[in-house]
PDB file of C-alpha atoms in Angstrom:
ATOM      1  CA  UNK A  10      -1.377  17.792  -0.924  1.00 36.00           C
ATOM      2  CA  UNK A  11       1.529  15.470  -0.475  1.00 40.00           C
ATOM      3  CA  UNK A  12       1.634  11.367   0.337  1.00 36.00           C
ATOM      4  CA  UNK A  13       2.111  12.706   3.972  1.00 37.00           C
ATOM      5  CA  UNK A  14      -0.734  14.666   4.426  1.00 37.00           C
ATOM      6  CA  UNK A  15      -3.432  14.110   6.740  1.00 37.00           C
ATOM      7  CA  UNK A  16      -6.334  12.483   6.582  1.00 36.00           C
ATOM      8  CA  UNK A  17      -8.221  14.530   9.434  1.00 37.00           C
ATOM      9  CA  UNK A  18      -7.820  17.691   8.175  1.00 36.00           C
ATOM     10  CA  UNK A  19      -9.014  19.348   5.015  1.00 36.00           C
ATOM     11  CA  UNK A  20      -6.772  22.234   3.876  1.00 37.00           C
ATOM     12  CA  UNK A  21      -8.672  26.150   4.413  1.00 34.00           C
ATOM     13  CA  UNK A  22      -7.963  26.616   0.679  1.00 38.00           C
ATOM     14  CA  UNK A  23      -9.489  22.937  -0.440  1.00 42.00           C
ATOM     15  CA  UNK A  24     -12.800  24.079  -2.735  1.00 40.00           C
ATOM     16  CA  UNK A  25     -14.910  20.479  -1.360  1.00 42.00           C
ATOM     17  CA  UNK A  26     -13.955  22.019   2.141  1.00 42.00           C
ATOM     18  CA  UNK A  27     -15.740  25.044   2.053  1.00 46.00           C
ATOM     19  CA  UNK A  28     -19.781  23.529   1.843  1.00 42.00           C
ATOM     20  CA  UNK A  29     -21.230  26.943   1.374  1.00 43.00           C
ATOM     21  CA  UNK A  30     -19.360  26.916  -1.750  1.00 43.00           C
ATOM     22  CA  UNK A  31     -21.903  23.758  -3.173  1.00 41.00           C
ATOM     23  CA  UNK A  32     -24.857  24.314  -1.850  1.00 40.00           C
ATOM     24  CA  UNK A  33     -26.597  24.458  -5.374  1.00 54.00           C
ATOM     25  CA  UNK A  34     -26.076  20.659  -5.270  1.00 76.00           C
ATOM     26  CA  UNK A  35     -24.278  17.284  -5.251  1.00 86.00           C
ATOM     27  CA  UNK A  36     -23.874  17.820  -8.885  1.00 87.00           C
ATOM     28  CA  UNK A  37     -21.618  20.704  -8.341  1.00 90.00           C
ATOM     29  CA  UNK A  38     -19.787  19.112  -5.710  1.00 92.00           C
ATOM     30  CA  UNK A  39     -19.099  15.975  -8.686  1.00 93.00           C
ATOM     31  CA  UNK A  40     -17.518  18.431 -11.437  1.00 94.00           C
ATOM     32  CA  UNK A  41     -15.512  20.635  -8.691  1.00 94.00           C
ATOM     33  CA  UNK A  42     -14.140  16.690  -7.718  1.00 96.00           C
ATOM     34  CA  UNK A  43     -13.728  15.329 -10.849  1.00 96.00           C
ATOM     35  CA  UNK A  44     -12.013  18.431 -12.380  1.00 96.00           C
ATOM     36  CA  UNK A  45      -9.517  18.514  -9.704  1.00 97.00           C
ATOM     37  CA  UNK A  46      -8.566  14.939 -10.068  1.00 97.00           C
ATOM     38  CA  UNK A  47      -8.462  15.294 -13.444  1.00 96.00           C
ATOM     39  CA  UNK A  48      -6.098  18.374 -13.143  1.00 97.00           C
ATOM     40  CA  UNK A  49      -3.507  16.398 -11.613  1.00 97.00           C
ATOM     41  CA  UNK A  50      -0.009  15.485 -12.549  1.00 97.00           C
ATOM     42  CA  UNK A  51       0.299  11.877 -14.141  1.00 96.00           C
ATOM     43  CA  UNK A  52       2.797  11.572 -11.026  1.00 97.00           C
ATOM     44  CA  UNK A  53       1.315  12.848  -8.325  1.00 97.00           C
ATOM     45  CA  UNK A  54      -1.263  10.827  -9.268  1.00 97.00           C
ATOM     46  CA  UNK A  55       0.299   8.219  -9.097  1.00 97.00           C
ATOM     47  CA  UNK A  56       2.558   8.954  -6.028  1.00 97.00           C
ATOM     48  CA  UNK A  57      -1.295   9.225  -4.010  1.00 98.00           C
ATOM     49  CA  UNK A  58      -1.782   5.720  -5.539  1.00 97.00           C
ATOM     50  CA  UNK A  59       0.563   3.928  -4.275  1.00 97.00           C
ATOM     51  CA  UNK A  60       0.199   5.478  -0.301  1.00 98.00           C
ATOM     52  CA  UNK A  61      -3.133   4.499  -0.646  1.00 98.00           C
ATOM     53  CA  UNK A  62      -1.926   0.895  -1.698  1.00 98.00           C
ATOM     54  CA  UNK A  63       0.422   1.124   1.170  1.00 97.00           C
ATOM     55  CA  UNK A  64      -2.349   1.792   3.462  1.00 98.00           C
ATOM     56  CA  UNK A  65      -4.655  -0.652   2.314  1.00 98.00           C
ATOM     57  CA  UNK A  66      -1.261  -3.185   3.501  1.00 97.00           C
ATOM     58  CA  UNK A  67      -0.858  -2.062   6.336  1.00 96.00           C
ATOM     59  CA  UNK A  68      -4.623  -1.278   7.633  1.00 97.00           C
ATOM     60  CA  UNK A  69      -5.126  -5.207   6.187  1.00 96.00           C
ATOM     61  CA  UNK A  70      -1.605  -6.503   7.426  1.00 94.00           C
ATOM     62  CA  UNK A  71      -3.000  -5.283  11.026  1.00 93.00           C
ATOM     63  CA  UNK A  72      -6.343  -7.360  11.072  1.00 92.00           C
ATOM     64  CA  UNK A  73      -6.774 -10.333  12.598  1.00 81.00           C
ATOM     65  CA  UNK A  74      -6.981 -13.644  11.840  1.00 87.00           C
ATOM     66  CA  UNK A  75      -5.361 -13.487   8.517  1.00 89.00           C
ATOM     67  CA  UNK A  76      -7.348 -11.302   5.608  1.00 93.00           C
ATOM     68  CA  UNK A  77      -7.422 -14.193   2.664  1.00 95.00           C
ATOM     69  CA  UNK A  78     -10.071 -12.483   0.819  1.00 97.00           C
ATOM     70  CA  UNK A  79     -11.591  -8.733   0.097  1.00 98.00           C
ATOM     71  CA  UNK A  80     -13.093  -6.494  -2.205  1.00 98.00           C
ATOM     72  CA  UNK A  81     -12.516  -4.214  -4.265  1.00 98.00           C
ATOM     73  CA  UNK A  82     -12.551  -2.229  -7.454  1.00 97.00           C
ATOM     74  CA  UNK A  83     -11.882  -1.848 -11.322  1.00 96.00           C
ATOM     75  CA  UNK A  84     -10.560   2.383 -11.118  1.00 95.00           C
ATOM     76  CA  UNK A  85     -12.274   4.571 -13.732  1.00 92.00           C
ATOM     77  CA  UNK A  86      -9.359   7.203 -14.874  1.00 89.00           C
ATOM     78  CA  UNK A  87     -10.268  10.091 -11.975  1.00 91.00           C
ATOM     79  CA  UNK A  88      -9.908   8.037  -9.200  1.00 95.00           C
ATOM     80  CA  UNK A  89      -6.945   7.060  -7.582  1.00 97.00           C
ATOM     81  CA  UNK A  90      -5.409   4.212  -9.168  1.00 97.00           C
ATOM     82  CA  UNK A  91      -6.164   0.668  -8.183  1.00 97.00           C
ATOM     83  CA  UNK A  92      -4.078  -1.568  -9.958  1.00 96.00           C
ATOM     84  CA  UNK A  93      -0.743  -1.042  -7.720  1.00 95.00           C
ATOM     85  CA  UNK A  94      -3.219  -1.590  -5.397  1.00 97.00           C
ATOM     86  CA  UNK A  95      -4.824  -5.304  -6.870  1.00 98.00           C
ATOM     87  CA  UNK A  96      -0.946  -6.206  -8.037  1.00 97.00           C
ATOM     88  CA  UNK A  97      -0.019  -6.112  -4.415  1.00 97.00           C
ATOM     89  CA  UNK A  98      -2.735  -7.748  -2.614  1.00 97.00           C
ATOM     90  CA  UNK A  99      -2.598 -10.570  -4.871  1.00 97.00           C
ATOM     91  CA  UNK A 100       1.313 -10.244  -4.766  1.00 96.00           C
ATOM     92  CA  UNK A 101       0.832 -10.908  -0.394  1.00 95.00           C
ATOM     93  CA  UNK A 102      -1.612 -13.692  -1.407  1.00 95.00           C
ATOM     94  CA  UNK A 103      -4.651 -12.928  -0.919  1.00 96.00           C
ATOM     95  CA  UNK A 104      -7.904 -13.163  -3.227  1.00 97.00           C
ATOM     96  CA  UNK A 105      -9.041  -9.935  -5.238  1.00 98.00           C
ATOM     97  CA  UNK A 106     -12.787 -10.108  -6.193  1.00 98.00           C
ATOM     98  CA  UNK A 107     -13.726  -6.457  -8.039  1.00 98.00           C
ATOM     99  CA  UNK A 108     -17.351  -5.963  -9.440  1.00 97.00           C
ATOM    100  CA  UNK A 109     -18.984  -6.158 -12.492  1.00 97.00           C
ATOM    101  CA  UNK A 110     -22.248  -4.350 -12.968  1.00 95.00           C
ATOM    102  CA  UNK A 111     -25.163  -5.895 -13.957  1.00 95.00           C
ATOM    103  CA  UNK A 112     -28.895  -5.025 -15.588  1.00 93.00           C
ATOM    104  CA  UNK A 113     -30.994  -3.427 -12.866  1.00 91.00           C
ATOM    105  CA  UNK A 114     -27.747  -1.555 -10.595  1.00 91.00           C
ATOM    106  CA  UNK A 115     -26.737  -5.112 -10.038  1.00 93.00           C
ATOM    107  CA  UNK A 116     -23.271  -5.920  -9.099  1.00 96.00           C
ATOM    108  CA  UNK A 117     -21.661  -9.409  -9.246  1.00 97.00           C
ATOM    109  CA  UNK A 118     -17.657 -10.429  -8.761  1.00 98.00           C
ATOM    110  CA  UNK A 119     -15.452 -12.065  -9.795  1.00 98.00           C
ATOM    111  CA  UNK A 120     -11.765 -13.007  -9.416  1.00 98.00           C
ATOM    112  CA  UNK A 121      -8.975 -10.005 -10.296  1.00 98.00           C
ATOM    113  CA  UNK A 122      -5.335 -11.051 -10.715  1.00 97.00           C
ATOM    114  CA  UNK A 123      -2.690  -9.732 -12.532  1.00 96.00           C
ATOM    115  CA  UNK A 124      -3.004 -10.429 -16.759  1.00 95.00           C
ATOM    116  CA  UNK A 125      -6.802 -11.344 -15.987  1.00 96.00           C
ATOM    117  CA  UNK A 126      -8.666 -10.126 -19.127  1.00 96.00           C
ATOM    118  CA  UNK A 127     -10.852  -6.637 -18.879  1.00 95.00           C
ATOM    119  CA  UNK A 128     -13.592  -6.019 -20.915  1.00 96.00           C
ATOM    120  CA  UNK A 129     -15.127  -2.592 -20.996  1.00 95.00           C
ATOM    121  CA  UNK A 130     -18.243  -2.633 -19.479  1.00 93.00           C
ATOM    122  CA  UNK A 131     -20.960  -1.678 -21.133  1.00 92.00           C
ATOM    123  CA  UNK A 132     -23.259   0.501 -17.682  1.00 90.00           C
ATOM    124  CA  UNK A 133     -20.235   2.093 -16.202  1.00 87.00           C
ATOM    125  CA  UNK A 134     -16.871   4.299 -17.239  1.00 86.00           C
ATOM    126  CA  UNK A 135     -15.017   1.161 -15.762  1.00 89.00           C
ATOM    127  CA  UNK A 136     -12.847  -1.909 -16.941  1.00 93.00           C
ATOM    128  CA  UNK A 137     -14.514  -5.341 -15.830  1.00 96.00           C
ATOM    129  CA  UNK A 138     -12.525  -8.868 -15.679  1.00 96.00           C
ATOM    130  CA  UNK A 139     -14.063 -11.637 -17.670  1.00 96.00           C
ATOM    131  CA  UNK A 140     -14.601 -14.755 -15.679  1.00 96.00           C
ATOM    132  CA  UNK A 141     -16.999 -16.592 -13.241  1.00 97.00           C
ATOM    133  CA  UNK A 142     -19.151 -14.342 -11.173  1.00 97.00           C
ATOM    134  CA  UNK A 143     -19.985 -15.026  -7.655  1.00 97.00           C
ATOM    135  CA  UNK A 144     -23.500 -12.862  -5.969  1.00 96.00           C
ATOM    136  CA  UNK A 145     -23.415 -12.184  -2.668  1.00 96.00           C
ATOM    137  CA  UNK A 146     -22.595 -15.595  -0.472  1.00 96.00           C
ATOM    138  CA  UNK A 147     -18.855 -14.688  -1.358  1.00 97.00           C
ATOM    139  CA  UNK A 148     -19.160 -11.986   1.371  1.00 97.00           C
ATOM    140  CA  UNK A 149     -19.241 -14.789   4.332  1.00 96.00           C
ATOM    141  CA  UNK A 150     -14.781 -14.886   3.326  1.00 95.00           C
ATOM    142  CA  UNK A 151     -14.698 -11.344   2.345  1.00 96.00           C
ATOM    143  CA  UNK A 152     -13.218  -9.567   5.309  1.00 88.00           C
ATOM    144  CA  UNK A 153     -13.190  -5.610   3.916  1.00 96.00           C
ATOM    145  CA  UNK A 154     -14.371  -4.344   1.086  1.00 98.00           C
ATOM    146  CA  UNK A 155     -13.116  -1.604  -0.786  1.00 98.00           C
ATOM    147  CA  UNK A 156     -15.341   0.980  -2.599  1.00 98.00           C
ATOM    148  CA  UNK A 157     -15.138   4.170  -4.744  1.00 97.00           C
ATOM    149  CA  UNK A 158     -15.940   7.987  -3.216  1.00 97.00           C
ATOM    150  CA  UNK A 159     -15.787  11.360  -4.885  1.00 97.00           C
ATOM    151  CA  UNK A 160     -15.526  12.162  -0.932  1.00 97.00           C
ATOM    152  CA  UNK A 161     -16.565  11.133   2.426  1.00 97.00           C
ATOM    153  CA  UNK A 162     -17.792  13.036   5.106  1.00 96.00           C
ATOM    154  CA  UNK A 163     -16.428  13.742   9.153  1.00 95.00           C
ATOM    155  CA  UNK A 164     -19.807  11.199   9.693  1.00 95.00           C
ATOM    156  CA  UNK A 165     -17.795   8.486   7.603  1.00 96.00           C
ATOM    157  CA  UNK A 166     -21.270   9.498   4.498  1.00 95.00           C
ATOM    158  CA  UNK A 167     -20.109   8.912   1.003  1.00 95.00           C
ATOM    159  CA  UNK A 168     -20.153  10.824  -1.948  1.00 95.00           C
ATOM    160  CA  UNK A 169     -20.693   8.807  -5.228  1.00 91.00           C
ATOM    161  CA  UNK A 170     -19.935   9.168  -8.353  1.00 87.00           C
ATOM    162  CA  UNK A 171     -23.778   9.054  -9.221  1.00 82.00           C
ATOM    163  CA  UNK A 172     -24.589   5.832 -10.248  1.00 80.00           C
ATOM    164  CA  UNK A 173     -25.948   4.180  -7.869  1.00 86.00           C
ATOM    165  CA  UNK A 174     -24.942   1.043  -7.784  1.00 93.00           C
ATOM    166  CA  UNK A 175     -23.438   0.890  -3.958  1.00 94.00           C
ATOM    167  CA  UNK A 176     -26.159   2.657  -3.156  1.00 90.00           C
ATOM    168  CA  UNK A 177     -28.466  -0.314  -3.549  1.00 92.00           C
ATOM    169  CA  UNK A 178     -25.654  -2.758  -3.055  1.00 95.00           C
ATOM    170  CA  UNK A 179     -24.499  -2.171   0.613  1.00 94.00           C
ATOM    171  CA  UNK A 180     -27.686  -2.300   2.661  1.00 93.00           C
ATOM    172  CA  UNK A 181     -27.274  -6.597   0.596  1.00 93.00           C
ATOM    173  CA  UNK A 182     -24.239  -6.564   3.768  1.00 94.00           C
ATOM    174  CA  UNK A 183     -25.731  -5.579   7.241  1.00 91.00           C
ATOM    175  CA  UNK A 184     -26.354  -9.848   7.017  1.00 91.00           C
ATOM    176  CA  UNK A 185     -22.165 -10.093   7.117  1.00 95.00           C
ATOM    177  CA  UNK A 186     -19.010  -8.443   9.309  1.00 92.00           C
ATOM    178  CA  UNK A 187     -17.896  -6.912   6.125  1.00 95.00           C
ATOM    179  CA  UNK A 188     -16.006  -3.629   6.922  1.00 96.00           C
ATOM    180  CA  UNK A 189     -16.743  -0.935   3.922  1.00 97.00           C
ATOM    181  CA  UNK A 190     -13.730   0.915   3.396  1.00 98.00           C
ATOM    182  CA  UNK A 191     -13.660   3.671   1.089  1.00 98.00           C
ATOM    183  CA  UNK A 192     -10.488   4.817  -1.101  1.00 98.00           C
ATOM    184  CA  UNK A 193      -9.819   9.145  -1.267  1.00 98.00           C
ATOM    185  CA  UNK A 194      -7.456  11.837  -1.586  1.00 98.00           C
ATOM    186  CA  UNK A 195      -6.778  13.570   1.390  1.00 97.00           C
ATOM    187  CA  UNK A 196      -8.420  16.542   0.353  1.00 96.00           C
ATOM    188  CA  UNK A 197     -11.533  14.547   0.172  1.00 97.00           C
ATOM    189  CA  UNK A 198     -12.138  14.199   3.409  1.00 96.00           C
ATOM    190  CA  UNK A 199     -14.799  16.841   3.953  1.00 95.00           C
ATOM    191  CA  UNK A 200     -16.518  19.104   7.419  1.00 94.00           C
ATOM    192  CA  UNK A 201     -19.682  17.462   7.599  1.00 92.00           C
ATOM    193  CA  UNK A 202     -23.017  19.094   5.637  1.00 89.00           C
ATOM    194  CA  UNK A 203     -20.744  19.281   2.699  1.00 90.00           C
ATOM    195  CA  UNK A 204     -22.987  17.395   0.110  1.00 91.00           C
ATOM    196  CA  UNK A 205     -26.573  16.423   1.665  1.00 89.00           C
ATOM    197  CA  UNK A 206     -27.568  12.724   2.132  1.00 85.00           C
ATOM    198  CA  UNK A 207     -30.785  10.189   1.749  1.00 80.00           C
ATOM    199  CA  UNK A 208     -31.928   9.075   5.382  1.00 78.00           C
ATOM    200  CA  UNK A 209     -31.243   5.796   3.089  1.00 78.00           C
ATOM    201  CA  UNK A 210     -27.255   6.480   3.284  1.00 83.00           C
ATOM    202  CA  UNK A 211     -25.233   4.163   4.918  1.00 88.00           C
ATOM    203  CA  UNK A 212     -22.158   5.665   6.313  1.00 93.00           C
ATOM    204  CA  UNK A 213     -17.932   3.585   5.715  1.00 96.00           C
ATOM    205  CA  UNK A 214     -16.493   1.935   8.549  1.00 97.00           C
ATOM    206  CA  UNK A 215     -13.665   4.100   7.397  1.00 97.00           C
ATOM    207  CA  UNK A 216     -11.934   5.899   4.755  1.00 98.00           C
ATOM    208  CA  UNK A 217      -7.841   5.450   3.568  1.00 98.00           C
ATOM    209  CA  UNK A 218      -6.687   8.068   2.137  1.00 98.00           C
ATOM    210  CA  UNK A 219      -2.656   8.773   0.986  1.00 98.00           C
ATOM    211  CA  UNK A 220      -2.127  10.061   4.408  1.00 97.00           C
ATOM    212  CA  UNK A 221      -3.672   6.561   6.181  1.00 96.00           C
ATOM    213  CA  UNK A 222      -6.605   5.465   7.492  1.00 97.00           C
ATOM    214  CA  UNK A 223      -9.562   7.147   9.718  1.00 96.00           C
ATOM    215  CA  UNK A 224     -12.572   4.799  11.414  1.00 96.00           C
ATOM    216  CA  UNK A 225     -15.909   5.836  11.803  1.00 93.00           C
ATOM    217  CA  UNK A 226     -17.453   3.034  13.249  1.00 68.00           C
ATOM    218  CA  UNK A 227     -16.256   0.800  16.081  1.00 54.00           C
TER     219      UNK A 227
END
């Protein structure tokens, strides 16, 4: 799909659109989506990532009061590239924090700025910035948390990478008025029932794709 695809529709020939194709397990679905992502030509990934960046900026520009701080993430190689997004937000004067994976599947948060030193995480296949780390108190300042996903279903439920960091972190945000937004490609917005969910799984508030923004919760 190109950057103009509608986020509210799933192509009929998309593997992720056919729940029966992935009845075997979440593992099979994760493998299929990762394989499809890795097959994208570099120019297509760059185009889609740029479109997601612009959709995020439009979403933030519509919020009131003016957004001054957000939390996002440094993308893994098989995810939509967030580097253009982080750079654009910083250029817009928004403070950006990204997670650092801590022991026992906990997250801390470090300020991202252009040129910040990045090191490979010892716990996850991502790069992490070097700098002072902040805890949950950061979310007194954060308007929106942008998180990765492999798929989002029609109820806003998220298929993650399987590491468990966000599954543990998101319930801790209930005391904060933070909107949680997942970033995926258009075809990864899938039908309800495409993947299994547990009682503790929490839906995101919105999903942002190259085609735009879709809200799930008021």
